[in-house]
């Protein structure tokens, strides 16, 4: 659960946008981690210990949220009052769902056939697809501020990441 | 989290898995997806001239509850009119399968798939009339 009082972008001194400097995120995250390390608070008061622990936890959550493009887009939309993955919204563009079904079918068949090259090419294809949606998201969220189109793109990216993760898992199980 | 016996039954022996001829004018297809869990569901219904569903098939990639929800609705749909099908509520599916609160969205997915399939067959029928 994200802490509603902390804005992760502010926490890591980043502009609130999709295209962020990942290196700055890493650097600022490590700064907070080392500043809030328990070793520094051995002789501190209970309140200080608690505060540093909370900060470290929030920083972990924030880092993981912003590091991943799909969760970063979802978080940005949340800041704009939009829940991209609401349970009651199951409508997706038909062509995307057909594509999604095909990827799932390929994955399933390749898994059963223990076909490593097909699984690997599927992962490459999905990564390319994810990359192009990320480019689109940067344009929609940062430049055009088209939150409706960005919500759809975010939903697509979450789907693609899921198939990709499942394909990677299938590869690991074969190796 | 433990699945109910009914979910396990449908998950282990899913009914009516497969597809129908999507180009058949009497076949309606509904496709829906839930990004929260990456589930994708395809439901196909074959409707006769009296508006009664003769056959239903599904293909679902997702968790046990999503598979069970779609398997269950294919059983329910056969013999019903498309209006009756359209009236099926996700709460009935969730109740029948004893889905826990975190899995209610799987029944929402199944309800939406029925509605999408019915909308598709109605659109096809309307197109047929206008020709």
mmCIF file of C-alpha atoms in Angstrom:
data_model
loop_
_atom_site.group_PDB
_atom_site.id
_atom_site.type_symbol
_atom_site.label_atom_id
_atom_site.label_comp_id
_atom_site.label_asym_id
_atom_site.label_seq_id
_atom_site.Cartn_x
_atom_site.Cartn_y
_atom_site.Cartn_z
ATOM 1 C CA UNK A 1 0.000 0.000 0.000
ATOM 2 C CA UNK A 2 1.322 3.380 -0.890
ATOM 3 C CA UNK A 3 1.479 6.035 1.771
ATOM 4 C CA UNK A 4 -1.073 8.643 0.703
ATOM 5 C CA UNK A 5 0.892 11.452 2.343
ATOM 6 C CA UNK A 6 4.079 10.892 0.433
ATOM 7 C CA UNK A 7 4.397 11.716 -3.213
ATOM 8 C CA UNK A 8 7.064 9.360 -4.553
ATOM 9 C CA UNK A 9 8.265 11.836 -7.163
ATOM 10 C CA UNK A 10 8.810 14.476 -4.486
ATOM 11 C CA UNK A 11 10.461 11.916 -2.228
ATOM 12 C CA UNK A 12 13.130 11.256 -4.857
ATOM 13 C CA UNK A 13 13.308 14.908 -6.014
ATOM 14 C CA UNK A 14 12.043 14.009 -9.487
ATOM 15 C CA UNK A 15 9.660 15.949 -11.723
ATOM 16 C CA UNK A 16 6.208 14.360 -11.692
ATOM 17 C CA UNK A 17 6.214 12.830 -15.163
ATOM 18 C CA UNK A 18 6.491 9.499 -16.971
ATOM 19 C CA UNK A 19 9.884 10.112 -18.516
ATOM 20 C CA UNK A 20 12.172 10.211 -15.522
ATOM 21 C CA UNK A 21 15.910 9.970 -15.140
ATOM 22 C CA UNK A 22 16.293 6.425 -13.805
ATOM 23 C CA UNK A 23 19.824 7.181 -12.636
ATOM 24 C CA UNK A 24 18.609 10.050 -10.432
ATOM 25 C CA UNK A 25 15.965 7.724 -9.044
ATOM 26 C CA UNK A 26 18.635 5.148 -8.148
ATOM 27 C CA UNK A 27 20.969 7.732 -6.609
ATOM 28 C CA UNK A 28 18.296 9.444 -4.516
ATOM 29 C CA UNK A 29 16.848 6.114 -3.429
ATOM 30 C CA UNK A 30 20.256 4.955 -2.166
ATOM 31 C CA UNK A 31 20.738 8.264 -0.342
ATOM 32 C CA UNK A 32 17.480 7.788 1.547
ATOM 33 C CA UNK A 33 18.265 4.134 2.214
ATOM 34 C CA UNK A 34 21.635 4.921 3.735
ATOM 35 C CA UNK A 35 20.299 7.926 5.697
ATOM 36 C CA UNK A 36 17.531 5.787 7.184
ATOM 37 C CA UNK A 37 19.643 2.672 7.794
ATOM 38 C CA UNK A 38 18.934 1.095 11.225
ATOM 39 C CA UNK A 39 22.672 1.149 12.096
ATOM 40 C CA UNK A 40 22.500 4.933 12.264
ATOM 41 C CA UNK A 41 19.696 4.817 14.796
ATOM 42 C CA UNK A 42 21.059 2.346 17.337
ATOM 43 C CA UNK A 43 21.139 4.952 20.113
ATOM 44 C CA UNK A 44 18.268 7.082 18.790
ATOM 45 C CA UNK A 45 14.912 7.511 20.516
ATOM 46 C CA UNK A 46 12.042 5.124 19.758
ATOM 47 C CA UNK A 47 10.240 7.823 17.815
ATOM 48 C CA UNK A 48 13.293 8.476 15.654
ATOM 49 C CA UNK A 49 13.783 4.746 15.056
ATOM 50 C CA UNK A 50 10.179 4.402 14.010
ATOM 51 C CA UNK A 51 10.372 7.411 11.732
ATOM 52 C CA UNK A 52 13.514 6.171 9.972
ATOM 53 C CA UNK A 53 11.966 2.732 9.547
ATOM 54 C CA UNK A 54 8.858 4.232 7.976
ATOM 55 C CA UNK A 55 10.967 6.358 5.667
ATOM 56 C CA UNK A 56 12.952 3.309 4.545
ATOM 57 C CA UNK A 57 9.735 1.383 3.861
ATOM 58 C CA UNK A 58 8.177 4.254 1.908
ATOM 59 C CA UNK A 59 11.382 4.662 -0.092
ATOM 60 C CA UNK A 60 11.336 0.950 -0.971
ATOM 61 C CA UNK A 61 7.732 1.122 -2.127
ATOM 62 C CA UNK A 62 8.320 4.331 -4.025
ATOM 63 C CA UNK A 63 11.449 3.021 -5.714
ATOM 64 C CA UNK A 64 9.711 -0.160 -6.861
ATOM 65 C CA UNK A 65 6.699 1.814 -8.074
ATOM 66 C CA UNK A 66 8.679 4.349 -10.102
ATOM 67 C CA UNK A 67 11.340 1.978 -11.414
ATOM 68 C CA UNK A 68 8.844 -0.109 -13.386
ATOM 69 C CA UNK A 69 7.258 1.799 -16.322
ATOM 70 C CA UNK A 70 3.819 0.167 -15.969
ATOM 71 C CA UNK A 71 3.499 0.842 -12.234
ATOM 72 C CA UNK A 72 4.959 4.337 -12.739
ATOM 73 C CA UNK A 73 2.269 5.141 -15.327
ATOM 74 C CA UNK A 74 -0.418 3.659 -13.071
ATOM 75 C CA UNK A 75 0.865 5.732 -10.138
ATOM 76 C CA UNK A 76 0.972 8.936 -12.206
ATOM 77 C CA UNK A 77 -2.628 8.357 -13.248
ATOM 78 C CA UNK A 78 -3.582 7.716 -9.604
ATOM 79 C CA UNK A 79 -2.110 11.129 -8.753
ATOM 80 C CA UNK A 80 -4.455 12.530 -11.402
ATOM 81 C CA UNK A 81 -7.405 10.744 -9.818
ATOM 82 C CA UNK A 82 -7.645 7.809 -12.230
ATOM 83 C CA UNK A 83 -7.645 4.121 -11.284
ATOM 84 C CA UNK A 84 -6.284 2.482 -14.426
ATOM 85 C CA UNK A 85 -7.008 -1.072 -13.355
ATOM 86 C CA UNK A 86 -10.424 -0.796 -11.787
ATOM 87 C CA UNK A 87 -12.108 -4.223 -11.440
ATOM 88 C CA UNK A 88 -15.271 -3.056 -13.093
ATOM 89 C CA UNK A 89 -13.567 -1.927 -16.284
ATOM 90 C CA UNK A 90 -13.051 -5.018 -18.451
ATOM 91 C CA UNK A 91 -13.391 -3.378 -21.841
ATOM 92 C CA UNK A 92 -10.246 -3.356 -23.928
ATOM 93 C CA UNK A 93 -9.873 -2.680 -27.655
ATOM 94 C CA UNK A 94 -10.973 -5.853 -29.476
ATOM 95 C CA UNK A 95 -7.828 -6.070 -31.603
ATOM 96 C CA UNK A 96 -5.672 -5.885 -28.500
ATOM 97 C CA UNK A 97 -7.613 -8.695 -26.820
ATOM 98 C CA UNK A 98 -7.302 -10.829 -29.951
ATOM 99 C CA UNK A 99 -3.557 -10.183 -29.926
ATOM 100 C CA UNK A 100 -3.425 -10.953 -26.203
ATOM 101 C CA UNK A 101 -5.255 -14.249 -26.816
ATOM 102 C CA UNK A 102 -2.781 -15.152 -29.580
ATOM 103 C CA UNK A 103 0.217 -14.444 -27.366
ATOM 104 C CA UNK A 104 -1.324 -16.580 -24.632
ATOM 105 C CA UNK A 105 -1.979 -19.401 -27.110
ATOM 106 C CA UNK A 106 1.590 -19.263 -28.465
ATOM 107 C CA UNK A 107 2.940 -19.271 -24.942
ATOM 108 C CA UNK A 108 0.790 -22.243 -23.961
ATOM 109 C CA UNK A 109 1.731 -24.262 -27.057
ATOM 110 C CA UNK A 110 5.427 -23.487 -26.736
ATOM 111 C CA UNK A 111 5.326 -24.401 -23.051
ATOM 112 C CA UNK A 112 3.737 -27.775 -23.775
ATOM 113 C CA UNK A 113 6.154 -28.434 -26.665
ATOM 114 C CA UNK A 114 9.106 -27.280 -24.493
ATOM 115 C CA UNK A 115 10.014 -25.056 -27.425
ATOM 116 C CA UNK A 116 12.684 -22.746 -26.035
ATOM 117 C CA UNK A 117 13.420 -20.749 -29.243
ATOM 118 C CA UNK A 118 9.716 -19.865 -29.653
ATOM 119 C CA UNK A 119 9.482 -18.777 -26.028
ATOM 120 C CA UNK A 120 12.579 -16.638 -26.403
ATOM 121 C CA UNK A 121 11.326 -14.976 -29.579
ATOM 122 C CA UNK A 122 7.981 -14.355 -27.854
ATOM 123 C CA UNK A 123 9.778 -12.552 -25.019
ATOM 124 C CA UNK A 124 11.689 -10.420 -27.541
ATOM 125 C CA UNK A 125 8.474 -9.578 -29.378
ATOM 126 C CA UNK A 126 6.719 -8.647 -26.132
ATOM 127 C CA UNK A 127 9.636 -6.507 -24.992
ATOM 128 C CA UNK A 128 9.539 -4.590 -28.279
ATOM 129 C CA UNK A 129 5.800 -4.138 -27.880
ATOM 130 C CA UNK A 130 6.264 -2.885 -24.304
ATOM 131 C CA UNK A 131 8.959 -0.478 -25.451
ATOM 132 C CA UNK A 132 6.715 1.081 -28.088
ATOM 133 C CA UNK A 133 3.879 1.520 -25.569
ATOM 134 C CA UNK A 134 6.318 3.199 -23.168
ATOM 135 C CA UNK A 135 7.256 5.686 -25.881
ATOM 136 C CA UNK A 136 3.567 6.298 -26.497
ATOM 137 C CA UNK A 137 2.976 6.739 -22.752
ATOM 138 C CA UNK A 138 5.676 9.381 -22.442
ATOM 139 C CA UNK A 139 3.972 11.351 -25.187
ATOM 140 C CA UNK A 140 0.458 10.882 -23.773
ATOM 141 C CA UNK A 141 1.288 11.538 -20.125
ATOM 142 C CA UNK A 142 3.996 14.193 -20.378
ATOM 143 C CA UNK A 143 3.280 16.088 -23.571
ATOM 144 C CA UNK A 144 -0.329 15.630 -24.641
ATOM 145 C CA UNK A 145 -1.725 15.125 -21.094
ATOM 146 C CA UNK A 146 -4.266 12.773 -22.644
ATOM 147 C CA UNK A 147 -5.165 10.772 -19.531
ATOM 148 C CA UNK A 148 -7.875 8.707 -21.220
ATOM 149 C CA UNK A 149 -5.572 7.400 -23.934
ATOM 150 C CA UNK A 150 -2.811 7.017 -21.338
ATOM 151 C CA UNK A 151 -5.098 4.855 -19.184
ATOM 152 C CA UNK A 152 -5.702 2.506 -22.093
ATOM 153 C CA UNK A 153 -1.987 2.359 -22.911
ATOM 154 C CA UNK A 154 -1.185 1.649 -19.247
ATOM 155 C CA UNK A 155 -3.686 -1.202 -19.193
ATOM 156 C CA UNK A 156 -2.081 -2.638 -22.328
ATOM 157 C CA UNK A 157 1.372 -2.379 -20.803
ATOM 158 C CA UNK A 158 0.252 -4.203 -17.646
ATOM 159 C CA UNK A 159 -1.167 -7.011 -19.817
ATOM 160 C CA UNK A 160 1.999 -7.279 -21.881
ATOM 161 C CA UNK A 161 4.241 -7.299 -18.812
ATOM 162 C CA UNK A 162 2.160 -10.134 -17.398
ATOM 163 C CA UNK A 163 2.472 -12.325 -20.517
ATOM 164 C CA UNK A 164 6.159 -11.472 -20.702
ATOM 165 C CA UNK A 165 6.693 -12.472 -17.062
ATOM 166 C CA UNK A 166 4.835 -15.737 -17.659
ATOM 167 C CA UNK A 167 6.948 -16.427 -20.774
ATOM 168 C CA UNK A 168 10.152 -15.783 -18.816
ATOM 169 C CA UNK A 169 8.954 -18.108 -16.090
ATOM 170 C CA UNK A 170 8.290 -20.798 -18.704
ATOM 171 C CA UNK A 171 11.840 -20.344 -20.008
ATOM 172 C CA UNK A 172 13.296 -20.636 -16.514
ATOM 173 C CA UNK A 173 11.402 -23.859 -15.943
ATOM 174 C CA UNK A 174 12.827 -25.336 -19.153
ATOM 175 C CA UNK A 175 16.419 -24.331 -18.485
ATOM 176 C CA UNK B 1 -6.395 -18.845 -0.142
ATOM 177 C CA UNK B 2 -8.436 -21.997 -0.689
ATOM 178 C CA UNK B 3 -10.661 -22.440 -3.705
ATOM 179 C CA UNK B 4 -14.163 -23.784 -3.167
ATOM 180 C CA UNK B 5 -14.949 -27.337 -4.354
ATOM 181 C CA UNK B 6 -17.040 -25.934 -7.199
ATOM 182 C CA UNK B 7 -14.183 -23.738 -8.428
ATOM 183 C CA UNK B 8 -11.801 -26.685 -8.251
ATOM 184 C CA UNK B 9 -14.261 -28.898 -10.140
ATOM 185 C CA UNK B 10 -14.606 -26.392 -12.997
ATOM 186 C CA UNK B 11 -10.892 -25.648 -12.948
ATOM 187 C CA UNK B 12 -9.900 -29.305 -13.162
ATOM 188 C CA UNK B 13 -12.682 -30.315 -15.570
ATOM 189 C CA UNK B 14 -13.562 -27.147 -17.466
ATOM 190 C CA UNK B 15 -16.761 -27.509 -19.514
ATOM 191 C CA UNK B 16 -17.092 -26.337 -23.101
ATOM 192 C CA UNK B 17 -13.530 -25.230 -23.731
ATOM 193 C CA UNK B 18 -12.893 -24.243 -27.318
ATOM 194 C CA UNK B 19 -14.320 -22.007 -29.951
ATOM 195 C CA UNK B 20 -17.098 -21.788 -32.523
ATOM 196 C CA UNK B 21 -16.898 -20.482 -36.078
ATOM 197 C CA UNK B 22 -16.599 -16.743 -35.585
ATOM 198 C CA UNK B 23 -17.737 -16.092 -39.161
ATOM 199 C CA UNK B 24 -21.027 -17.932 -38.618
ATOM 200 C CA UNK B 25 -23.775 -15.261 -38.611
ATOM 201 C CA UNK B 26 -25.398 -17.094 -35.680
ATOM 202 C CA UNK B 27 -22.286 -16.985 -33.526
ATOM 203 C CA UNK B 28 -21.548 -14.077 -31.187
ATOM 204 C CA UNK B 29 -18.124 -13.520 -29.646
ATOM 205 C CA UNK B 30 -17.348 -11.620 -26.454
ATOM 206 C CA UNK B 31 -13.796 -10.800 -25.460
ATOM 207 C CA UNK B 32 -12.861 -9.068 -22.235
ATOM 208 C CA UNK B 33 -9.768 -8.631 -20.131
ATOM 209 C CA UNK B 34 -8.754 -7.631 -16.622
ATOM 210 C CA UNK B 35 -5.374 -5.921 -16.477
ATOM 211 C CA UNK B 36 -5.199 -6.189 -12.686
ATOM 212 C CA UNK B 37 -4.397 -9.878 -13.062
ATOM 213 C CA UNK B 38 -3.730 -10.110 -16.806
ATOM 214 C CA UNK B 39 -6.736 -12.378 -17.362
ATOM 215 C CA UNK B 40 -8.244 -12.578 -20.813
ATOM 216 C CA UNK B 41 -11.538 -14.317 -21.586
ATOM 217 C CA UNK B 42 -13.237 -15.241 -24.863
ATOM 218 C CA UNK B 43 -16.818 -16.435 -24.852
ATOM 219 C CA UNK B 44 -18.666 -17.601 -27.976
ATOM 220 C CA UNK B 45 -22.379 -18.351 -28.227
ATOM 221 C CA UNK B 46 -24.372 -19.938 -31.046
ATOM 222 C CA UNK B 47 -27.932 -18.671 -31.208
ATOM 223 C CA UNK B 48 -30.756 -20.296 -33.188
ATOM 224 C CA UNK B 49 -33.479 -18.421 -35.075
ATOM 225 C CA UNK B 50 -35.690 -18.351 -31.978
ATOM 226 C CA UNK B 51 -33.029 -16.439 -30.074
ATOM 227 C CA UNK B 52 -32.104 -19.423 -27.928
ATOM 228 C CA UNK B 53 -28.486 -20.206 -27.174
ATOM 229 C CA UNK B 54 -27.711 -23.672 -28.545
ATOM 230 C CA UNK B 55 -24.043 -23.836 -27.806
ATOM 231 C CA UNK B 56 -21.445 -21.934 -25.820
ATOM 232 C CA UNK B 57 -17.671 -22.252 -25.737
ATOM 233 C CA UNK B 58 -14.980 -20.391 -23.875
ATOM 234 C CA UNK B 59 -11.262 -19.895 -23.732
ATOM 235 C CA UNK B 60 -9.815 -18.173 -20.701
ATOM 236 C CA UNK B 61 -6.258 -17.442 -19.711
ATOM 237 C CA UNK B 62 -6.220 -16.563 -16.057
ATOM 238 C CA UNK B 63 -6.552 -17.828 -12.529
ATOM 239 C CA UNK B 64 -8.724 -20.724 -11.358
ATOM 240 C CA UNK B 65 -11.629 -18.456 -10.462
ATOM 241 C CA UNK B 66 -11.666 -16.851 -13.918
ATOM 242 C CA UNK B 67 -11.626 -20.261 -15.609
ATOM 243 C CA UNK B 68 -14.338 -21.579 -13.286
ATOM 244 C CA UNK B 69 -16.508 -18.474 -13.833
ATOM 245 C CA UNK B 70 -16.383 -18.838 -17.614
ATOM 246 C CA UNK B 71 -16.831 -22.609 -17.508
ATOM 247 C CA UNK B 72 -19.901 -22.199 -15.299
ATOM 248 C CA UNK B 73 -21.538 -19.581 -17.526
ATOM 249 C CA UNK B 74 -21.174 -21.753 -20.638
ATOM 250 C CA UNK B 75 -23.252 -24.378 -18.786
ATOM 251 C CA UNK B 76 -25.803 -21.779 -17.724
ATOM 252 C CA UNK B 77 -26.104 -20.210 -21.165
ATOM 253 C CA UNK B 78 -27.188 -23.277 -23.105
ATOM 254 C CA UNK B 79 -30.958 -23.280 -23.545
ATOM 255 C CA UNK B 80 -31.416 -19.691 -22.414
ATOM 256 C CA UNK B 81 -32.587 -16.849 -24.612
ATOM 257 C CA UNK B 82 -30.115 -14.078 -25.297
ATOM 258 C CA UNK B 83 -32.240 -11.756 -23.130
ATOM 259 C CA UNK B 84 -31.999 -14.205 -20.225
ATOM 260 C CA UNK B 85 -28.276 -14.502 -20.839
ATOM 261 C CA UNK B 86 -27.907 -10.742 -20.784
ATOM 262 C CA UNK B 87 -29.632 -10.604 -17.406
ATOM 263 C CA UNK B 88 -27.112 -12.907 -15.682
ATOM 264 C CA UNK B 89 -25.437 -11.005 -12.852
ATOM 265 C CA UNK B 90 -21.914 -11.462 -11.634
ATOM 266 C CA UNK B 91 -23.268 -11.864 -8.090
ATOM 267 C CA UNK B 92 -25.065 -15.079 -9.154
ATOM 268 C CA UNK B 93 -21.802 -16.471 -10.549
ATOM 269 C CA UNK B 94 -19.837 -15.445 -7.455
ATOM 270 C CA UNK B 95 -22.463 -16.983 -5.176
ATOM 271 C CA UNK B 96 -22.637 -20.276 -7.091
ATOM 272 C CA UNK B 97 -18.848 -20.643 -6.978
ATOM 273 C CA UNK B 98 -18.487 -19.208 -3.464
ATOM 274 C CA UNK B 99 -15.837 -16.771 -4.701
ATOM 275 C CA UNK B 100 -13.968 -14.844 -1.997
ATOM 276 C CA UNK B 101 -14.102 -11.003 -2.190
ATOM 277 C CA UNK B 102 -10.677 -10.754 -3.872
ATOM 278 C CA UNK B 103 -11.934 -12.956 -6.724
ATOM 279 C CA UNK B 104 -15.240 -11.209 -7.351
ATOM 280 C CA UNK B 105 -13.673 -9.445 -10.329
ATOM 281 C CA UNK B 106 -13.422 -12.836 -12.096
ATOM 282 C CA UNK B 107 -17.212 -13.091 -12.033
ATOM 283 C CA UNK B 108 -17.446 -9.493 -13.303
ATOM 284 C CA UNK B 109 -15.257 -10.577 -16.208
ATOM 285 C CA UNK B 110 -17.619 -13.480 -16.998
ATOM 286 C CA UNK B 111 -20.701 -11.248 -16.845
ATOM 287 C CA UNK B 112 -19.059 -8.702 -19.141
ATOM 288 C CA UNK B 113 -18.042 -11.475 -21.557
ATOM 289 C CA UNK B 114 -21.697 -12.593 -21.811
ATOM 290 C CA UNK B 115 -22.834 -9.014 -22.407
ATOM 291 C CA UNK B 116 -20.148 -8.539 -25.080
ATOM 292 C CA UNK B 117 -21.124 -11.805 -26.830
ATOM 293 C CA UNK B 118 -24.820 -10.858 -26.791
ATOM 294 C CA UNK B 119 -24.002 -7.382 -28.139
ATOM 295 C CA UNK B 120 -21.973 -9.013 -30.920
ATOM 296 C CA UNK B 121 -24.780 -11.377 -31.961
ATOM 297 C CA UNK B 122 -27.288 -8.524 -31.888
ATOM 298 C CA UNK B 123 -25.020 -6.418 -34.102
ATOM 299 C CA UNK B 124 -24.671 -9.350 -36.504
ATOM 300 C CA UNK B 125 -28.442 -9.866 -36.595
ATOM 301 C CA UNK B 126 -29.059 -6.166 -37.198
ATOM 302 C CA UNK B 127 -26.568 -6.245 -40.070
ATOM 303 C CA UNK B 128 -28.346 -9.299 -41.517
ATOM 304 C CA UNK B 129 -31.741 -7.546 -41.427
ATOM 305 C CA UNK B 130 -30.438 -4.438 -43.130
ATOM 306 C CA UNK B 131 -28.994 -6.384 -46.073
#
